[in-house]
Short mmCIF file of C-alpha atoms in Angstrom, two decimals:
data_model
loop_
_atom_site.label_atom_id
_atom_site.label_comp_id
_atom_site.label_asym_id
_atom_site.label_seq_id
_atom_site.Cartn_x
_atom_site.Cartn_y
_atom_site.Cartn_z
CA MET A 221 106.53 96.89 109.66
CA GLU A 222 107.71 97.09 112.93
CA LYS A 223 107.96 101.01 114.43
CA GLU A 224 111.76 101.23 113.54
CA LYS A 225 111.43 100.38 110.06
CA VAL A 226 108.38 102.52 109.50
CA TRP A 227 110.23 105.09 111.30
CA ALA A 228 113.36 104.60 108.76
CA ALA A 229 110.05 104.55 105.57
CA ILE A 230 109.29 108.24 107.16
CA ALA A 231 112.27 109.81 107.36
CA GLU A 232 112.43 108.18 103.73
CA ALA A 233 109.33 110.14 102.62
CA HIS A 234 110.00 113.23 104.56
CA THR A 235 113.30 114.25 102.74
CA ALA A 236 111.38 113.39 98.97
CA MET A 237 107.76 114.70 99.61
CA LYS A 238 108.88 117.58 100.73
CA ALA A 239 111.48 118.95 98.22
CA ARG A 240 108.18 118.48 95.55
CA ASN A 241 106.22 120.90 95.37
CA ASP A 242 103.21 118.85 92.58
CA TRP A 243 101.02 118.12 95.96
CA CYS A 244 99.62 120.23 98.80
CA LEU A 245 97.05 119.68 101.48
CA CYS A 246 94.30 121.75 101.20
CA VAL A 247 91.86 122.45 104.59
CA ARG A 248 88.71 123.60 104.39
CA SER A 249 87.03 126.03 106.86
CA TYR A 250 84.06 127.94 107.85
CA THR A 251 83.45 129.44 110.75
CA ARG A 252 86.61 128.40 112.54
CA PRO A 253 89.10 130.03 112.28
CA ASN A 254 91.30 128.25 116.16
CA PHE A 255 90.58 125.04 113.78
CA VAL A 256 91.74 121.41 115.15
CA PHE A 257 93.54 120.56 112.74
CA GLY A 258 95.82 124.48 112.86
CA ARG A 259 96.12 122.82 116.61
CA GLN A 260 98.27 120.61 114.86
CA LEU A 261 99.81 122.39 111.51
CA ARG A 262 101.36 124.73 113.83
CA ARG A 263 104.46 122.84 114.47
CA CYS A 264 105.54 122.48 110.87
CA SER A 265 107.88 124.59 109.37
CA LYS A 266 107.81 127.22 108.27
CA GLU A 267 109.28 126.18 104.86
CA PHE A 268 106.62 122.84 104.73
CA LEU A 269 103.46 125.58 105.56
CA LYS A 270 104.43 128.11 102.76
CA ASN A 271 104.64 124.89 100.64
CA HIS A 272 103.21 122.80 101.54
CA VAL A 273 99.42 123.63 103.24
CA PHE A 274 96.87 126.06 101.73
CA ILE A 275 93.74 127.30 103.43
CA PHE A 276 90.76 128.32 102.28
CA VAL A 277 88.05 130.34 103.86
CA HIS A 278 85.05 133.12 103.33
CA GLY A 279 87.03 136.30 102.63
CA ASP A 280 85.03 137.86 105.65
CA GLU A 281 86.72 135.62 107.77
CA LEU A 282 90.36 136.34 106.17
CA ASP A 283 91.57 138.88 108.84
CA ALA A 284 90.25 136.33 112.23
CA TYR A 285 91.93 133.03 110.10
CA LYS A 286 95.02 135.53 110.32
CA ALA A 287 94.46 136.71 113.56
CA TYR A 288 95.21 132.71 114.93
CA ASN A 289 97.37 131.61 112.48
CA PRO A 290 99.46 134.15 110.23
CA ASP A 291 101.88 131.36 109.38
CA TYR A 292 99.17 129.90 106.42
CA ASN A 293 98.85 130.78 102.71
CA TYR A 294 95.54 131.93 102.43
CA ILE A 295 92.76 130.87 99.46
CA VAL A 296 89.66 133.14 99.45
CA VAL A 297 86.59 130.94 98.45
CA PRO A 298 84.14 133.29 95.91
CA GLU A 299 81.11 133.43 96.88
CA SER A 300 80.08 131.38 93.50
CA SER A 301 81.42 128.25 95.48
CA TYR A 302 79.81 128.53 99.34
CA GLY A 303 78.94 125.43 99.53
CA VAL A 304 80.47 122.16 100.70
CA GLY A 305 80.57 120.23 97.14
CA TYR A 306 81.30 123.32 95.14
CA THR A 307 84.14 124.41 97.72
CA ARG A 308 85.96 121.23 97.36
CA GLU A 309 85.10 121.84 93.23
CA PHE A 310 86.68 125.28 93.30
CA ILE A 311 90.29 123.54 95.70
CA ASN A 312 90.77 120.86 92.43
CA LEU A 313 89.90 122.88 90.22
CA TRP A 314 92.31 125.29 91.67
CA GLY A 315 94.81 122.53 92.23
CA VAL A 316 94.85 122.22 87.92
CA GLN A 317 95.88 124.94 87.72
CA GLN A 318 98.58 125.08 90.01
CA GLY A 319 99.70 122.20 88.58
CA LYS A 320 100.03 120.18 91.17
CA LYS A 321 99.28 115.77 90.73
CA PHE A 322 97.64 115.49 93.65
CA VAL A 323 95.83 117.44 97.12
CA PHE A 324 95.44 116.35 99.87
CA ASP A 325 91.56 117.54 100.67
CA TRP A 326 91.12 117.20 104.38
CA ASP A 327 88.54 119.08 107.42
CA ASP A 328 89.45 120.79 109.94
CA ASP A 329 88.81 118.90 112.27
CA ILE A 330 90.71 116.47 111.88
CA GLU A 331 92.47 115.87 115.76
CA HIS A 332 94.85 113.24 115.44
CA VAL A 333 97.08 111.90 112.39
CA ARG A 334 99.36 108.01 112.74
CA PHE A 335 100.92 106.11 111.32
CA MET A 336 100.31 102.63 111.78
CA TYR A 337 103.26 99.36 112.80
CA ALA A 338 103.36 95.75 113.93
CA SER A 339 103.37 94.96 117.25
CA THR A 340 101.30 92.37 119.68
CA ASP A 341 98.37 92.66 122.23
CA ARG A 342 98.06 92.06 125.48
CA TYR A 343 97.56 88.36 125.41
CA GLY A 344 100.85 88.16 122.93
CA ASP A 345 98.93 87.22 119.61
CA PRO A 346 100.14 89.72 116.15
CA SER A 347 98.58 92.98 116.42
CA THR A 348 98.06 96.27 114.91
CA LYS A 349 99.29 99.53 117.28
CA HIS A 350 99.05 103.10 116.06
CA ASN A 351 101.62 105.50 117.41
CA SER A 352 101.27 107.62 121.27
CA SER A 353 101.53 110.61 122.07
CA ALA A 354 104.75 110.61 123.06
CA ASP A 355 105.76 110.26 119.79
CA GLU A 356 104.36 112.60 118.26
CA GLU A 357 105.24 115.10 121.21
CA SER A 358 108.74 114.18 120.59
CA ASP A 359 108.88 115.06 117.36
CA PRO A 360 108.24 119.13 116.37
CA ILE A 361 107.28 118.31 112.91
CA PHE A 362 105.81 114.77 113.82
CA VAL A 363 102.34 116.43 111.67
CA GLU A 364 104.57 117.51 108.77
CA ARG A 365 106.13 114.11 108.33
CA LEU A 366 103.19 112.36 108.53
CA LEU A 367 101.29 114.47 105.82
CA CYS A 368 104.87 113.46 103.52
CA TYR A 369 104.97 110.08 104.11
CA THR A 370 101.37 109.40 103.85
CA ALA A 371 102.07 111.59 100.02
CA TYR A 372 104.68 109.37 98.78
CA ILE A 373 102.30 106.26 99.29
CA ALA A 374 99.70 108.59 97.11
CA ASP A 375 102.43 109.15 94.81
CA TYR A 376 103.26 105.42 94.80
CA LEU A 377 99.39 104.28 94.44
CA PHE A 378 98.22 106.60 91.83
CA THR A 379 101.11 106.38 89.46
CA SER A 380 101.09 102.33 90.47
CA HIS A 381 97.56 102.32 89.64
CA PRO A 382 96.68 104.57 86.97
CA ASN A 383 92.55 103.90 87.71
CA LEU A 384 92.77 105.21 90.84
CA ARG A 385 90.79 108.78 91.19
CA VAL A 386 90.30 109.20 94.49
CA GLY A 387 90.95 107.32 98.22
CA ASN A 388 91.56 108.70 101.53
CA VAL A 389 93.63 107.18 105.30
CA ARG A 390 91.70 105.03 107.50
CA ARG A 391 90.20 106.19 110.83
CA GLN A 392 92.72 104.71 113.52
CA HIS A 393 89.51 103.33 115.78
CA PHE A 394 89.88 99.26 114.94
CA CYS A 395 92.68 99.49 113.73
CA GLY A 396 94.55 97.21 115.75
CA HIS A 397 93.59 93.75 113.23
CA ASP A 398 97.18 92.28 112.44
CA TYR A 399 96.34 92.36 108.81
CA VAL A 400 96.03 96.20 109.20
CA HIS A 401 100.07 96.74 109.81
CA LYS A 402 100.39 94.47 106.64
CA THR A 403 98.22 95.99 104.02
CA LEU A 404 99.43 98.86 102.04
CA ALA A 405 95.33 100.16 101.03
CA HIS A 406 92.48 98.22 100.18
CA ILE A 407 91.08 99.79 96.49
CA ASN A 408 86.94 99.09 96.32
CA LYS A 409 86.88 97.90 99.48
CA GLY A 410 85.85 99.27 102.72
CA ALA A 411 84.45 103.38 103.53
CA THR A 412 84.01 105.42 100.57
CA PRO A 413 86.93 108.14 101.10
CA ARG A 414 85.58 110.59 103.26
CA GLN A 415 87.88 113.42 106.22
CA THR A 416 90.68 112.72 104.76
CA SER A 417 90.38 112.62 101.12
CA ILE A 418 93.05 112.39 98.54
CA TRP A 419 92.40 112.98 95.06
CA LYS A 420 94.20 112.69 91.47
CA LEU A 421 93.90 116.01 89.41
CA THR A 422 95.62 114.70 86.48
CA ASP A 423 92.74 114.84 83.42
CA TYR A 424 90.07 115.86 85.70
CA THR A 425 86.45 117.43 84.20
CA PRO A 426 85.53 119.83 86.00
CA GLY A 427 81.59 119.55 87.59
CA LEU A 428 81.84 115.53 86.95
CA TYR A 429 82.77 114.36 90.39
CA PHE A 430 80.66 117.40 92.27
CA PRO A 431 77.58 118.33 91.02
CA GLU A 432 75.20 121.22 92.07
CA ILE A 433 73.60 118.34 93.86
CA THR A 434 76.85 118.37 96.53
CA ARG A 435 76.57 121.68 97.25
CA TRP A 436 74.92 121.75 100.11
CA HIS A 437 75.44 117.96 101.37
CA GLY A 438 76.00 114.74 100.68
CA ASP A 439 79.23 115.58 99.24
CA ASP A 440 81.55 112.87 100.35
CA ILE A 441 79.21 109.64 99.00
CA ILE A 442 77.51 111.59 95.45
CA SER A 443 81.36 111.99 95.25
CA ALA A 444 82.35 108.61 95.64
CA ALA A 445 79.44 107.66 93.90
CA CYS A 446 80.51 109.88 90.52
CA VAL A 447 83.73 108.44 90.42
CA LEU A 448 82.78 104.86 90.61
CA GLN A 449 80.10 105.60 87.80
CA ASN A 450 83.00 107.23 85.86
CA GLY A 451 84.87 103.86 86.01
CA GLU A 452 87.00 104.89 88.30
CA ASP A 453 88.68 103.58 91.37
CA THR A 454 89.02 104.68 94.77
CA PHE A 455 91.77 103.67 97.89
CA SER A 456 91.81 103.76 101.81
CA ILE A 457 95.39 104.20 102.83
CA GLN A 458 95.51 101.39 105.76
CA GLN A 459 99.16 102.96 106.72
CA ILE A 460 98.24 106.24 108.02
CA GLY A 461 95.09 106.51 110.87
CA TYR A 462 93.44 110.00 111.96
CA ASP A 463 90.89 110.83 114.39
CA TYR A 464 88.62 114.04 114.08
CA VAL A 465 87.09 115.96 116.74
CA PRO A 466 83.52 114.04 117.59
CA GLU A 467 80.61 115.53 115.94
CA THR A 468 78.72 116.67 119.01
CA LYS A 469 81.57 119.90 119.50
CA ALA A 470 82.06 120.89 115.99
CA THR A 471 79.74 123.53 114.35
CA THR A 472 78.35 120.93 111.42
CA LEU A 473 74.97 121.79 108.21
CA ARG A 474 73.11 119.43 110.32
CA ASP A 475 72.19 119.87 113.85
CA ILE A 476 73.97 118.31 117.16
CA ASP A 477 70.90 115.83 117.53
CA GLU A 478 70.21 113.77 114.57
CA ASN A 479 66.50 113.53 114.83
CA THR A 480 65.46 116.29 113.35
CA GLU A 481 63.25 117.49 111.27
CA ARG A 482 65.92 119.85 109.26
CA ASN A 483 67.76 116.60 109.29
CA ARG A 484 65.36 114.32 107.87
CA LYS A 485 64.46 116.87 104.93
CA ILE A 486 68.58 117.03 104.18
CA HIS A 487 68.94 113.35 104.49
CA ALA A 488 65.90 112.84 102.24
CA LYS A 489 66.93 114.96 99.79
CA GLU A 490 70.70 113.10 99.70
CA TYR A 491 68.58 109.46 99.35
CA ALA A 492 66.47 111.12 96.55
CA ASP A 493 69.51 112.49 94.91
CA LEU A 494 71.97 108.56 95.36
CA MET A 495 68.70 107.48 93.57
CA THR A 496 69.80 109.08 90.78
CA LEU A 497 73.47 107.95 90.30
CA GLU A 498 74.45 103.86 89.44
CA ILE A 499 75.02 103.87 93.39
CA LYS A 500 70.89 103.54 93.29
CA ASP A 501 71.93 99.61 92.67
CA TYR A 502 74.59 98.96 94.77
CA LEU A 503 73.92 101.56 98.39
CA ARG A 504 74.11 100.14 101.59
CA ILE A 505 72.17 102.24 104.01
CA SER A 506 74.65 102.23 107.37
CA LYS A 507 71.94 104.04 109.71
CA THR A 508 68.61 104.95 109.41
CA TYR A 509 65.64 107.51 111.46
CA PRO A 510 63.75 105.65 114.09
CA ASP A 511 60.83 105.45 111.15
CA GLY A 512 63.15 103.70 108.74
CA SER A 513 64.38 106.07 106.92
CA TYR A 514 67.66 106.70 105.20
CA MET A 515 70.06 108.66 107.47
CA TYR A 516 73.74 107.37 106.32
CA GLY A 517 75.14 105.42 103.64
CA ASP A 518 77.72 103.28 101.75
CA ILE A 519 78.76 101.32 99.13
CA ASP A 520 77.52 97.85 99.15
CA TRP A 521 80.88 96.37 97.35
CA LYS A 522 79.19 93.17 97.41
CA ARG A 523 76.43 94.41 93.87
CA PHE A 524 79.01 96.80 93.32
CA TYR A 525 80.88 93.32 92.40
CA MET A 526 77.90 91.75 90.73
CA LEU A 527 77.67 95.05 88.63
CA HIS A 528 81.13 95.31 87.66
CA PRO A 529 83.09 92.28 87.80
CA ASP A 530 86.32 93.61 86.35
CA ARG A 531 86.80 95.95 89.19
CA LYS A 532 86.57 93.58 92.94
CA GLY A 533 88.34 95.07 95.86
CA VAL A 534 92.10 94.66 95.89
CA ASP A 535 94.14 94.77 98.93
CA LEU A 536 97.28 95.45 98.29
CA ARG A 537 100.10 94.32 100.65
CA MET A 538 103.19 96.52 102.42
CA GLU A 539 106.39 94.24 100.44
#
């Protein structure tokens, strides 16, 4: 869609979704009271923050977080749910208890959320562009509107494609291709959901998607593998893009220098855990250490389709 039409769609979605309390944004944060995404969320209206934004923190850090962002809702993660996979399971179960249809489970280092629209490149050829920083600055509640727009699309996807369980919004990098603005979402294609996950909570089965092996690491790819193994599908919204703080600036469970003994042990365990799941038959190793051992992986969709010919990837076009 052209930029003006996208703005109109965003305005319609904002009106519709801010009035609904069956969805919300949940942000996991640890040791970063002044987290990057929080600096954007502060611009949302107090009504939206009250009804739709929840920050999940450890109890001993609650006061520090409140000092930076007193207007947020804070949920204290119990010690039994420490560890990234267990915390994500805690968030989803909390959402079920709150009667949410779906929740956004987003990282705290998201730096920008942007929309895509039809344009042309410097040669005059059709392309996709995302909104500018000036667009964000001109609208005091820009992020709020984009979150509502994302929720509007997710609600449509979950309703029209009931086999979907989890998805995310795309990275804004490499979004310039002409097909991006023409595509609403991919189903069972592309990268597995991570960083900006959106979980459907209808008929949610505790322990199925975040087993014990996800507690400290590997939660993104293993949870997606569990979804696919359970006969459910994943999606990636193409109309919204995000960027995040590079890992060299962020506090992570891994060492900043990738090629350390600690990191190699963490990723060796992730690989061993993946080999216990169906994904062993369609794992694509996307990056290795210098010695050839596993560092990162994703889905080899061609091999997945061979194993599940009735679940081939779909591009949902914009109407």
